[in-house]
C-alpha positions as a Markdown table, in Angstrom:
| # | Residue | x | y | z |
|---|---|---|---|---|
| 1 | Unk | 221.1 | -74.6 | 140.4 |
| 2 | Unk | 218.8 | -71.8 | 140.7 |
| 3 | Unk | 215.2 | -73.0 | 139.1 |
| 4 | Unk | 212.6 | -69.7 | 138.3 |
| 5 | Unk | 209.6 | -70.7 | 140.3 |
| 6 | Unk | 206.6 | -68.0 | 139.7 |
| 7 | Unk | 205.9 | -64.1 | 139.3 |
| 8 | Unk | 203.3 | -62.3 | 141.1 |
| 9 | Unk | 201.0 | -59.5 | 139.7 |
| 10 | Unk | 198.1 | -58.1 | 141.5 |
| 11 | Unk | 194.7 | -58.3 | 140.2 |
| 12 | Unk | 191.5 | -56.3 | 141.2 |
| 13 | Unk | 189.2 | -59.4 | 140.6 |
| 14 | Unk | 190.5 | -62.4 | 141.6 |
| 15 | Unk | 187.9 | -65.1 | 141.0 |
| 16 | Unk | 187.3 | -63.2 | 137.7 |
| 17 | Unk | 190.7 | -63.0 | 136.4 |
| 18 | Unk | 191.2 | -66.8 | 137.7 |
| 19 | Unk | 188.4 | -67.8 | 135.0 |
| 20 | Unk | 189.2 | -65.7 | 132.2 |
| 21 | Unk | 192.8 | -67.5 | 132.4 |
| 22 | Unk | 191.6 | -71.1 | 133.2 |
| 23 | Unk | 188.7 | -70.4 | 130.0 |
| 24 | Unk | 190.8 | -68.5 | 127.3 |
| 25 | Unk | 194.4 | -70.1 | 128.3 |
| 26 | Unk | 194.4 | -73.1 | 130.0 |
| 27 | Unk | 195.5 | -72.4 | 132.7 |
| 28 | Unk | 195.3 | -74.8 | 136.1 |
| 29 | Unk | 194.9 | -73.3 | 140.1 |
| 30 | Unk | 197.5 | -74.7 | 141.5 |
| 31 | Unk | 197.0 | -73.3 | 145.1 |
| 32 | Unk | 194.8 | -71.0 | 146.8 |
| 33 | Unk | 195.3 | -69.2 | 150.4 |
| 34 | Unk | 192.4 | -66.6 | 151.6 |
| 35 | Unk | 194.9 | -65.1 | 153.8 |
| 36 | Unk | 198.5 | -64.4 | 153.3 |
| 37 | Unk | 201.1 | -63.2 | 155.9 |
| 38 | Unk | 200.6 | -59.8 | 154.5 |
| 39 | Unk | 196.9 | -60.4 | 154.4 |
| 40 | Unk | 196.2 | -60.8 | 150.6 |
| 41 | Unk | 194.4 | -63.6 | 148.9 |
| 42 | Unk | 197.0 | -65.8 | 146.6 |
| 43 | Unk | 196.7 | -67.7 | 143.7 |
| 44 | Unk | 198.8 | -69.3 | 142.1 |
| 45 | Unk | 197.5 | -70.6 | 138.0 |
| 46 | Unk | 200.0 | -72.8 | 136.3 |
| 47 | Unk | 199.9 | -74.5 | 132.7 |
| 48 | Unk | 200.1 | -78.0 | 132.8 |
| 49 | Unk | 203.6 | -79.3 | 132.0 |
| 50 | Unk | 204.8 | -76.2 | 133.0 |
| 51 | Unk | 206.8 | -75.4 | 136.3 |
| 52 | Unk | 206.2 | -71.5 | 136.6 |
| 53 | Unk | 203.3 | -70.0 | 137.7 |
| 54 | Unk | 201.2 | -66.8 | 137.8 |
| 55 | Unk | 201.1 | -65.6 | 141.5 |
| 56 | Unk | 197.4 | -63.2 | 141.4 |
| 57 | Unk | 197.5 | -61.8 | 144.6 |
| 58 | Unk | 194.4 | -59.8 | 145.7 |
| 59 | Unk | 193.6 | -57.3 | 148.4 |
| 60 | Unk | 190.4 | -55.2 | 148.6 |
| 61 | Unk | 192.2 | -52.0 | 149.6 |
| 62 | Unk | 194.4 | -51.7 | 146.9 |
| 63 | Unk | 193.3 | -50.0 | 143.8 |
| 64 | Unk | 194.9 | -51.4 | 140.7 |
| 65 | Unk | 195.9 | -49.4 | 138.1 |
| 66 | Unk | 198.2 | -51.1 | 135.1 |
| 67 | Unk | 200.3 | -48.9 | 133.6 |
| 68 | Unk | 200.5 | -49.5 | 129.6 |
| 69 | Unk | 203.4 | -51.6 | 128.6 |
| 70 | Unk | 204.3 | -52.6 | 132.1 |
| 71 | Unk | 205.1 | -56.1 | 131.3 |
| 72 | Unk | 204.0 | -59.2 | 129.7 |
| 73 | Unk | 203.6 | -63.1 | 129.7 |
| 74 | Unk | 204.2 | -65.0 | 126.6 |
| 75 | Unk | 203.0 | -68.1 | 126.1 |
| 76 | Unk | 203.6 | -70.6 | 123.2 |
| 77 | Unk | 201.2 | -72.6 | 121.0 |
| 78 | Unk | 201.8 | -74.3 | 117.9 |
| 79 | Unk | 199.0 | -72.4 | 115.7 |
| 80 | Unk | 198.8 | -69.4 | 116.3 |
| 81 | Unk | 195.9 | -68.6 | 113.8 |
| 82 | Unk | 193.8 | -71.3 | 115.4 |
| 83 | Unk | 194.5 | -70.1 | 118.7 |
| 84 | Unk | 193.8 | -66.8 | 117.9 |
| 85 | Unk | 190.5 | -67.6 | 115.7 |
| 86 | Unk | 189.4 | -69.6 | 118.9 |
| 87 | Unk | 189.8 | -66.6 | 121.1 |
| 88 | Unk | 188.1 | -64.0 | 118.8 |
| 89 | Unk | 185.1 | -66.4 | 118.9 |
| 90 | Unk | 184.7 | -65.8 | 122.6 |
| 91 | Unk | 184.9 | -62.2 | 122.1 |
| 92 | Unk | 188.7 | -62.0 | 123.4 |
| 93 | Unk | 190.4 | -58.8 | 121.0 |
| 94 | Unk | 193.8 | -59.9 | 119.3 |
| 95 | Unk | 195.7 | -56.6 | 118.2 |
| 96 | Unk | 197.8 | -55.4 | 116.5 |
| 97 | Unk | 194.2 | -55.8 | 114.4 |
| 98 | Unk | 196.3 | -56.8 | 111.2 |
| 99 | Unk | 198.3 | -59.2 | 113.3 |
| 100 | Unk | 197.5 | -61.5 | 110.4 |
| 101 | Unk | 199.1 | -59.4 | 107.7 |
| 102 | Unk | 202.4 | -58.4 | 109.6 |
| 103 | Unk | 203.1 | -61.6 | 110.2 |
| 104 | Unk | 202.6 | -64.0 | 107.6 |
| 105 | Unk | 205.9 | -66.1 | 107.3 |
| 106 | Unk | 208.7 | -66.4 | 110.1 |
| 107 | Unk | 208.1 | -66.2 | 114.0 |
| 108 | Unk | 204.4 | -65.5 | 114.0 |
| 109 | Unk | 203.1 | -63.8 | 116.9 |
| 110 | Unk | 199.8 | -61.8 | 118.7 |
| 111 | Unk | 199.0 | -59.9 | 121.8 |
| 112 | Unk | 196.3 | -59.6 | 123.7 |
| 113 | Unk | 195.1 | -58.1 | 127.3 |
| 114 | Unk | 193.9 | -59.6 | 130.0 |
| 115 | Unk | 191.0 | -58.3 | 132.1 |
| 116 | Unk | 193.4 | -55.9 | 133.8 |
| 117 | Unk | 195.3 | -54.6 | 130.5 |
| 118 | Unk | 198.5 | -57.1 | 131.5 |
| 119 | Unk | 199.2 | -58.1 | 128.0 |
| 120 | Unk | 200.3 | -61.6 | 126.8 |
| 121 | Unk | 202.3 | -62.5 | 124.0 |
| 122 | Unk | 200.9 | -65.0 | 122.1 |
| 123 | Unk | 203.9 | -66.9 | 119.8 |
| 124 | Unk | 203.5 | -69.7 | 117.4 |
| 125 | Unk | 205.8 | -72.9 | 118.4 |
| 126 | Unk | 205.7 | -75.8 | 116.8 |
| 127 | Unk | 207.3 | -78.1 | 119.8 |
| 128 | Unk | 204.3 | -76.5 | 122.3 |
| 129 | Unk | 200.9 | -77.9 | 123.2 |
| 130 | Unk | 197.8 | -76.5 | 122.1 |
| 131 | Unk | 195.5 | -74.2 | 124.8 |
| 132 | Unk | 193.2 | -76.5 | 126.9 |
| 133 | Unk | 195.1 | -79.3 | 125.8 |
């Protein structure tokens, strides 16, 4: 059976965008190559107990520019207003700004960008495991 492995999305600062995921989601480096056939750098971030990954590949020469409503990630956590509350404390902007208010009851959910303006969907779960857990 087919199993989906990772998805890559380029980033303009690698080591930077490797911290802001590692400090405001969790997330893991799994593996790191300076050089790939193509010449990039590649990372490749992973949450623990997950078997996907975020693929950051980097170049110098490329010039990154994210178009609005590209894409997104979504990632799960079981409270989403802790999660959230956590991540306005170190200065990370949720939006919509009355996130709070439009979803009070039912599938509760947030969004927010990453240094690069990829956004992630942040969705309350009950079964998941909290950030940095």
């Amino acid at each position: 059976m087919p199993a989906f492995l990772h998805t890559r999305v380029r980033v303009s600062d690698l080591d930077g965008s490797i911290d802001w995921y590692v400090k405001h989601l969790g997330f893991v480096v799994k593996s790191r190559s300076d050089k790939s056939p193509a010449g990039n750098q590649v990372v490749h971030l992973e949450l623990p107990g997950n078997e996907c990954t975020i693929e950051f590949t980097y170049s110098d020469d490329y010039d990154l520019k994210v178009p609005e409503d590209l894409l997104h990630f979504a990632i799960a956590v079981p409270d989403l207003i802790a999660c959230c509350d956590k991540l306005e404390k170190d200065g990370v902007e949720i939006w919509p700004g009355d996130w709070r208010e439009t979803f009070p009851e039912g599938r509760k959910m947030a969004f927010i960008d990453d240094p690069d303006g990829y956004e992630i969907e942040l969705l309350e779960r009950a079964d998941s495991t909290p950030i940095g857990s």
